[in-house]
mmCIF file of C-alpha atoms in Angstrom:
data_model
loop_
_atom_site.group_PDB
_atom_site.id
_atom_site.type_symbol
_atom_site.label_atom_id
_atom_site.label_comp_id
_atom_site.label_asym_id
_atom_site.label_seq_id
_atom_site.Cartn_x
_atom_site.Cartn_y
_atom_site.Cartn_z
ATOM 1 C CA MET A 118 -54.086 65.970 -25.222
ATOM 2 C CA VAL A 119 -54.661 66.246 -28.983
ATOM 3 C CA LYS A 120 -56.077 69.734 -28.554
ATOM 4 C CA ASP A 121 -52.907 70.712 -26.682
ATOM 5 C CA LYS A 122 -50.825 69.406 -29.575
ATOM 6 C CA CYS A 123 -52.931 71.355 -32.055
ATOM 7 C CA LYS A 124 -52.444 74.525 -29.977
ATOM 8 C CA ARG A 125 -48.703 73.856 -29.962
ATOM 9 C CA LEU A 126 -48.771 73.496 -33.757
ATOM 10 C CA LYS A 127 -50.520 76.830 -34.130
ATOM 11 C CA ASP A 128 -48.043 78.493 -31.776
ATOM 12 C CA ILE A 129 -45.126 77.142 -33.832
ATOM 13 C CA LEU A 130 -46.668 78.469 -37.039
ATOM 14 C CA ARG A 131 -47.338 81.900 -35.502
ATOM 15 C CA GLU A 132 -43.674 82.134 -34.524
ATOM 16 C CA MET A 133 -42.692 81.437 -38.143
ATOM 17 C CA GLU A 134 -44.907 84.293 -39.423
ATOM 18 C CA ARG A 135 -44.545 83.574 -43.171
ATOM 19 C CA VAL A 136 -44.127 80.046 -44.547
ATOM 20 C CA VAL A 137 -43.738 78.033 -47.718
ATOM 21 C CA VAL A 138 -45.353 74.604 -47.419
ATOM 22 C CA ALA A 139 -43.920 71.714 -49.434
ATOM 23 C CA PHE A 140 -47.328 70.424 -50.442
ATOM 24 C CA SER A 141 -48.018 66.972 -51.881
ATOM 25 C CA GLY A 142 -51.772 66.827 -51.345
ATOM 26 C CA GLY A 143 -51.477 63.955 -48.879
ATOM 27 C CA VAL A 144 -53.125 63.737 -45.461
ATOM 28 C CA ASP A 145 -50.288 65.373 -43.540
ATOM 29 C CA SER A 146 -49.243 68.207 -45.836
ATOM 30 C CA THR A 147 -52.880 69.132 -46.517
ATOM 31 C CA PHE A 148 -53.640 69.386 -42.799
ATOM 32 C CA LEU A 149 -50.461 71.401 -42.262
ATOM 33 C CA LEU A 150 -51.335 73.738 -45.130
ATOM 34 C CA LYS A 151 -54.903 74.280 -43.896
ATOM 35 C CA VAL A 152 -53.814 75.101 -40.346
ATOM 36 C CA ALA A 153 -51.040 77.391 -41.612
ATOM 37 C CA TYR A 154 -53.565 79.210 -43.801
ATOM 38 C CA ASP A 155 -56.054 79.544 -40.928
ATOM 39 C CA VAL A 156 -53.392 80.811 -38.514
ATOM 40 C CA LEU A 157 -51.279 83.044 -40.769
ATOM 41 C CA GLY A 158 -53.662 84.106 -43.534
ATOM 42 C CA LYS A 159 -53.476 83.987 -47.309
ATOM 43 C CA ASP A 160 -50.699 86.555 -47.733
ATOM 44 C CA ASN A 161 -48.323 84.666 -45.442
ATOM 45 C CA VAL A 162 -48.612 81.132 -46.826
ATOM 46 C CA LEU A 163 -47.464 79.688 -50.149
ATOM 47 C CA ALA A 164 -47.980 76.060 -51.153
ATOM 48 C CA VAL A 165 -45.372 74.611 -53.524
ATOM 49 C CA THR A 166 -45.929 71.294 -55.273
ATOM 50 C CA ALA A 167 -43.201 69.539 -57.233
ATOM 51 C CA ASN A 168 -44.317 67.810 -60.424
ATOM 52 C CA SER A 169 -41.952 64.997 -61.404
ATOM 53 C CA GLU A 170 -41.724 61.486 -62.830
ATOM 54 C CA THR A 171 -42.395 59.951 -59.406
ATOM 55 C CA TYR A 172 -45.554 61.988 -58.757
ATOM 56 C CA PRO A 173 -48.695 60.600 -60.465
ATOM 57 C CA GLN A 174 -50.750 63.050 -62.507
ATOM 58 C CA ARG A 175 -53.802 62.139 -60.458
ATOM 59 C CA GLU A 176 -52.042 63.308 -57.278
ATOM 60 C CA LEU A 177 -50.989 66.576 -58.912
ATOM 61 C CA GLU A 178 -54.545 67.345 -59.973
ATOM 62 C CA GLU A 179 -55.796 66.547 -56.462
ATOM 63 C CA ALA A 180 -53.177 68.881 -54.961
ATOM 64 C CA LYS A 181 -54.392 71.704 -57.220
ATOM 65 C CA ILE A 182 -58.001 71.103 -56.203
ATOM 66 C CA LEU A 183 -57.111 71.013 -52.503
ATOM 67 C CA ALA A 184 -55.062 74.212 -52.658
ATOM 68 C CA ASP A 185 -57.975 75.916 -54.391
ATOM 69 C CA TRP A 186 -60.389 74.568 -51.763
ATOM 70 C CA ILE A 187 -58.239 75.993 -48.966
ATOM 71 C CA GLY A 188 -57.840 79.260 -50.864
ATOM 72 C CA VAL A 189 -54.068 79.338 -50.561
ATOM 73 C CA GLN A 190 -51.532 80.620 -53.071
ATOM 74 C CA HIS A 191 -50.182 77.623 -54.978
ATOM 75 C CA GLN A 192 -47.138 77.217 -57.191
ATOM 76 C CA VAL A 193 -46.296 74.069 -59.163
ATOM 77 C CA ILE A 194 -42.623 73.576 -59.998
ATOM 78 C CA GLU A 195 -41.020 71.049 -62.325
ATOM 79 C CA THR A 196 -38.393 68.700 -60.908
ATOM 80 C CA SER A 197 -36.777 65.478 -62.132
ATOM 81 C CA GLU A 198 -35.608 62.850 -59.670
ATOM 82 C CA LEU A 199 -34.295 60.651 -62.474
ATOM 83 C CA SER A 200 -31.714 63.311 -63.335
ATOM 84 C CA ILE A 201 -30.341 63.502 -59.769
ATOM 85 C CA PRO A 202 -26.916 61.818 -59.443
ATOM 86 C CA GLY A 203 -27.251 58.767 -57.212
ATOM 87 C CA TYR A 204 -31.048 58.599 -57.275
ATOM 88 C CA THR A 205 -31.656 55.952 -59.924
ATOM 89 C CA GLU A 206 -29.185 53.566 -58.247
ATOM 90 C CA ASN A 207 -31.921 53.211 -55.624
ATOM 91 C CA ASP A 208 -29.900 52.542 -52.488
ATOM 92 C CA GLN A 209 -31.257 53.042 -48.986
ATOM 93 C CA ASN A 210 -30.549 56.783 -49.175
ATOM 94 C CA ARG A 211 -32.794 57.326 -52.214
ATOM 95 C CA CYS A 212 -35.197 59.542 -50.264
ATOM 96 C CA TYR A 213 -32.348 61.804 -49.227
ATOM 97 C CA PHE A 214 -31.566 62.634 -52.861
ATOM 98 C CA CYS A 215 -35.241 63.322 -53.566
ATOM 99 C CA LYS A 216 -35.858 65.601 -50.581
ATOM 100 C CA ASN A 217 -32.521 67.342 -51.064
ATOM 101 C CA SER A 218 -33.474 68.208 -54.639
ATOM 102 C CA LEU A 219 -36.925 69.348 -53.557
ATOM 103 C CA PHE A 220 -35.559 71.694 -50.926
ATOM 104 C CA GLU A 221 -32.896 72.988 -53.330
ATOM 105 C CA HIS A 222 -35.819 74.178 -55.462
ATOM 106 C CA VAL A 223 -38.112 75.415 -52.687
ATOM 107 C CA VAL A 224 -35.699 77.266 -50.370
ATOM 108 C CA PRO A 225 -34.735 79.793 -53.113
ATOM 109 C CA ILE A 226 -38.452 80.449 -53.709
ATOM 110 C CA MET A 227 -38.835 81.171 -49.996
ATOM 111 C CA LYS A 228 -35.955 83.640 -50.063
ATOM 112 C CA GLU A 229 -36.974 85.283 -53.315
ATOM 113 C CA LYS A 230 -40.567 85.896 -52.204
ATOM 114 C CA GLY A 231 -39.795 86.995 -48.660
ATOM 115 C CA TYR A 232 -41.053 84.046 -46.653
ATOM 116 C CA HIS A 233 -39.278 83.022 -43.451
ATOM 117 C CA ASN A 234 -39.450 79.230 -43.353
ATOM 118 C CA VAL A 235 -39.996 76.153 -45.496
ATOM 119 C CA ILE A 236 -42.067 73.497 -43.754
ATOM 120 C CA TYR A 237 -43.124 69.976 -44.735
ATOM 121 C CA GLY A 238 -45.359 67.161 -43.553
ATOM 122 C CA LEU A 239 -43.019 65.264 -41.235
ATOM 123 C CA ILE A 240 -45.051 63.632 -38.446
ATOM 124 C CA ALA A 241 -44.295 61.955 -35.137
ATOM 125 C CA ASP A 242 -44.728 58.454 -36.637
ATOM 126 C CA ASP A 243 -41.815 59.133 -39.002
ATOM 127 C CA MET A 244 -39.289 59.284 -36.167
ATOM 128 C CA ASN A 245 -39.427 55.482 -35.878
ATOM 129 C CA GLU A 246 -39.141 54.882 -39.625
ATOM 130 C CA HIS A 247 -36.306 54.900 -42.158
ATOM 131 C CA ARG A 248 -36.546 58.523 -43.363
ATOM 132 C CA PRO A 249 -33.306 59.724 -45.022
ATOM 133 C CA GLY A 250 -35.181 62.798 -46.193
ATOM 134 C CA MET A 251 -35.032 64.151 -42.643
ATOM 135 C CA ARG A 252 -31.293 64.705 -43.043
ATOM 136 C CA ALA A 253 -31.893 66.765 -46.176
ATOM 137 C CA ALA A 254 -34.466 68.848 -44.281
ATOM 138 C CA GLN A 255 -32.006 69.505 -41.471
ATOM 139 C CA GLU A 256 -29.294 70.515 -43.925
ATOM 140 C CA HIS A 257 -31.592 73.065 -45.562
ATOM 141 C CA GLY A 258 -33.160 74.351 -42.352
ATOM 142 C CA VAL A 259 -36.567 72.974 -43.294
ATOM 143 C CA ARG A 260 -38.868 72.273 -40.371
ATOM 144 C CA GLY A 261 -41.639 69.757 -39.653
ATOM 145 C CA PRO A 262 -44.151 71.508 -37.365
ATOM 146 C CA LEU A 263 -46.441 68.464 -37.133
ATOM 147 C CA GLN A 264 -43.586 66.408 -35.727
ATOM 148 C CA GLU A 265 -42.472 69.260 -33.473
ATOM 149 C CA ALA A 266 -45.994 69.308 -32.024
ATOM 150 C CA GLN A 267 -45.783 65.498 -31.618
ATOM 151 C CA LEU A 268 -48.817 64.853 -33.800
ATOM 152 C CA PHE A 269 -49.325 61.290 -35.021
ATOM 153 C CA LYS A 270 -51.128 60.155 -38.174
ATOM 154 C CA ASP A 271 -54.301 59.006 -36.402
ATOM 155 C CA GLU A 272 -54.516 62.347 -34.592
ATOM 156 C CA ILE A 273 -53.996 64.271 -37.830
ATOM 157 C CA ARG A 274 -56.794 62.307 -39.489
ATOM 158 C CA ALA A 275 -59.121 63.000 -36.551
ATOM 159 C CA LEU A 276 -58.310 66.726 -36.547
ATOM 160 C CA SER A 277 -58.688 66.843 -40.332
ATOM 161 C CA LYS A 278 -62.144 65.313 -40.004
ATOM 162 C CA GLU A 279 -63.103 67.980 -37.458
ATOM 163 C CA LEU A 280 -61.977 70.672 -39.897
ATOM 164 C CA GLU A 281 -63.866 68.912 -42.716
ATOM 165 C CA ILE A 282 -60.672 68.558 -44.743
ATOM 166 C CA PRO A 283 -61.494 66.085 -47.546
ATOM 167 C CA THR A 284 -58.211 64.203 -47.125
ATOM 168 C CA TRP A 285 -59.025 63.057 -43.574
ATOM 169 C CA ASN A 286 -59.621 59.491 -44.785
ATOM 170 C CA LYS A 287 -57.437 59.586 -47.913
ATOM 171 C CA PRO A 288 -55.263 56.460 -48.304
ATOM 172 C CA SER A 289 -51.588 56.950 -47.501
ATOM 173 C CA PHE A 290 -49.384 57.700 -50.464
ATOM 174 C CA ALA A 291 -45.654 57.701 -51.157
ATOM 175 C CA CYS A 292 -43.675 58.403 -54.317
ATOM 176 C CA LEU A 293 -43.731 55.764 -57.042
ATOM 177 C CA SER A 294 -40.033 55.007 -56.563
ATOM 178 C CA SER A 295 -40.825 53.521 -53.166
ATOM 179 C CA ARG A 296 -42.446 50.600 -54.989
ATOM 180 C CA ILE A 297 -39.167 49.486 -56.583
ATOM 181 C CA ALA A 298 -36.932 47.127 -54.599
ATOM 182 C CA TYR A 299 -33.732 48.666 -53.238
ATOM 183 C CA GLY A 300 -30.764 48.049 -55.523
ATOM 184 C CA GLU A 301 -32.950 47.758 -58.613
ATOM 185 C CA GLU A 302 -32.460 50.659 -61.003
ATOM 186 C CA ILE A 303 -35.280 53.193 -61.163
ATOM 187 C CA THR A 304 -36.383 53.962 -64.718
ATOM 188 C CA GLN A 305 -39.257 55.861 -66.286
ATOM 189 C CA GLU A 306 -40.561 52.585 -67.715
ATOM 190 C CA LYS A 307 -40.836 51.036 -64.254
ATOM 191 C CA LEU A 308 -42.461 54.127 -62.733
ATOM 192 C CA THR A 309 -45.050 54.184 -65.509
ATOM 193 C CA LYS A 310 -45.715 50.482 -65.027
ATOM 194 C CA VAL A 311 -46.342 50.992 -61.316
ATOM 195 C CA GLU A 312 -48.572 54.024 -61.853
ATOM 196 C CA LYS A 313 -50.729 52.277 -64.465
ATOM 197 C CA SER A 314 -51.029 49.125 -62.335
ATOM 198 C CA GLU A 315 -52.069 50.941 -59.186
ATOM 199 C CA GLU A 316 -54.521 53.132 -61.062
ATOM 200 C CA TYR A 317 -56.086 50.020 -62.600
ATOM 201 C CA LEU A 318 -56.508 48.410 -59.170
ATOM 202 C CA ARG A 319 -57.998 51.568 -57.677
ATOM 203 C CA ASN A 320 -60.501 51.683 -60.520
ATOM 204 C CA LEU A 321 -61.595 48.179 -59.525
ATOM 205 C CA GLY A 322 -62.497 49.560 -56.094
ATOM 206 C CA VAL A 323 -59.334 48.779 -54.121
ATOM 207 C CA ARG A 324 -58.865 51.527 -51.535
ATOM 208 C CA GLN A 325 -55.216 51.234 -50.438
ATOM 209 C CA VAL A 326 -52.758 49.616 -52.821
ATOM 210 C CA ARG A 327 -49.068 49.241 -53.527
ATOM 211 C CA VAL A 328 -47.664 47.375 -56.509
ATOM 212 C CA ARG A 329 -44.198 46.513 -55.242
ATOM 213 C CA THR A 330 -41.792 45.763 -58.063
ATOM 214 C CA HIS A 331 -39.113 43.072 -57.855
ATOM 215 C CA GLU A 332 -37.631 42.953 -61.358
ATOM 216 C CA GLU A 333 -40.336 41.136 -63.369
ATOM 217 C CA ILE A 334 -42.557 40.397 -60.358
ATOM 218 C CA ALA A 335 -45.471 42.565 -59.227
ATOM 219 C CA ARG A 336 -46.183 42.027 -55.515
ATOM 220 C CA ILE A 337 -49.602 43.525 -54.810
ATOM 221 C CA GLU A 338 -50.246 44.855 -51.313
ATOM 222 C CA VAL A 339 -53.826 45.706 -50.336
ATOM 223 C CA GLU A 340 -55.678 45.861 -47.049
ATOM 224 C CA PRO A 341 -57.031 42.462 -45.912
ATOM 225 C CA THR A 342 -60.603 43.630 -46.543
ATOM 226 C CA ASP A 343 -59.785 44.092 -50.239
ATOM 227 C CA MET A 344 -58.062 40.750 -50.787
ATOM 228 C CA SER A 345 -61.335 39.061 -51.764
ATOM 229 C CA LEU A 346 -61.867 41.743 -54.415
ATOM 230 C CA VAL A 347 -58.410 41.092 -55.853
ATOM 231 C CA LEU A 348 -58.934 37.337 -55.858
ATOM 232 C CA ALA A 349 -62.355 37.674 -57.477
ATOM 233 C CA ASN A 350 -60.717 39.582 -60.335
ATOM 234 C CA HIS A 351 -57.414 37.720 -60.385
ATOM 235 C CA ASP A 352 -57.534 36.718 -64.044
ATOM 236 C CA ASP A 353 -58.254 40.254 -65.250
ATOM 237 C CA ILE A 354 -55.650 41.723 -62.905
ATOM 238 C CA MET A 355 -53.003 39.260 -63.996
ATOM 239 C CA ASN A 356 -53.685 39.871 -67.680
ATOM 240 C CA GLN A 357 -53.731 43.648 -67.327
ATOM 241 C CA LEU A 358 -50.531 43.882 -65.269
ATOM 242 C CA GLN A 359 -48.783 41.568 -67.681
ATOM 243 C CA GLN A 360 -49.805 43.927 -70.470
ATOM 244 C CA PHE A 361 -48.196 46.731 -68.472
ATOM 245 C CA GLY A 362 -44.946 44.748 -68.482
ATOM 246 C CA TYR A 363 -44.840 42.373 -65.515
ATOM 247 C CA LYS A 364 -44.226 38.671 -66.113
ATOM 248 C CA PHE A 365 -45.423 37.455 -62.718
ATOM 249 C CA VAL A 366 -48.252 38.887 -60.592
ATOM 250 C CA THR A 367 -48.557 37.987 -56.904
ATOM 251 C CA LEU A 368 -50.713 38.971 -53.920
ATOM 252 C CA ASP A 369 -48.888 39.571 -50.633
ATOM 253 C CA LEU A 370 -50.903 37.762 -47.939
ATOM 254 C CA GLN A 371 -49.484 40.022 -45.241
ATOM 255 C CA GLY A 372 -51.393 42.889 -46.798
ATOM 256 C CA TYR A 373 -50.558 46.569 -47.173
ATOM 257 C CA LYS A 374 -47.710 47.757 -44.983
ATOM 258 C CA SER A 375 -46.251 51.246 -45.227
ATOM 259 C CA GLY A 376 -42.514 51.053 -45.894
ATOM 260 C CA SER A 377 -42.522 47.296 -46.375
ATOM 261 C CA MET A 378 -39.516 47.546 -48.716
ATOM 262 C CA ASN A 379 -37.447 48.683 -45.713
ATOM 263 C CA LYS A 380 -37.551 45.164 -44.254
ATOM 264 C CA VAL A 381 -34.453 44.268 -46.249
ATOM 265 C CA LEU A 382 -32.390 47.134 -44.812
ATOM 266 C CA SER A 383 -29.863 46.779 -42.005
ATOM 267 C CA ILE A 384 -30.255 50.155 -40.300
#
């Protein structure tokens, strides 16, 4: 079944012939980039990574290393979500503004350099989630081959492991803006606060972490297996996050949940 899906993915990529991959360095886009490279070859694949305020420096450096490991051509472009009209208001369509801006930058690169398609790491799981960015992709003619092949996250991880792709067990990641409660203005100060807080927790040994921001409150989400680590270091964590700018530091007993901020939406 999974092998059939992988064959379908390869067939889709062959039909595209020459592609630009919107590449974040996450599990999905790295797998997509590797398969595209293996199927189409170096001359027919270009990875493009957008460097912006919502993209941690650590992730950018990892993306560069991964592109080099694959051997693919890689271009880093500069974007700024905070300058996009409507983005900082942080309503439920925030991801539309982000993806729309990304594709406005990447599609011209595709045309200028003679590629045929822009593709990104949309997966089958995303079809049941709140993903406004899908509308931006449709408007720009950007395709999601992983989703078209009906590949799910667990399957992508398993296939990545088979291909010895180092991201096969990488924790899920989303842009820093996703940590800020809907309706609360997104600012550089808040993004920096989130990035520093999550980096601090990772350095303590926490594998998967989100520092959800509700005004002056930090709501820490980790996997249940890491809760004891957080509690064992609660004084240090509280003091450090307060130095970063939070007044209150909490641990969410439900644990890490992708897209947990979407619970408040009526969609």
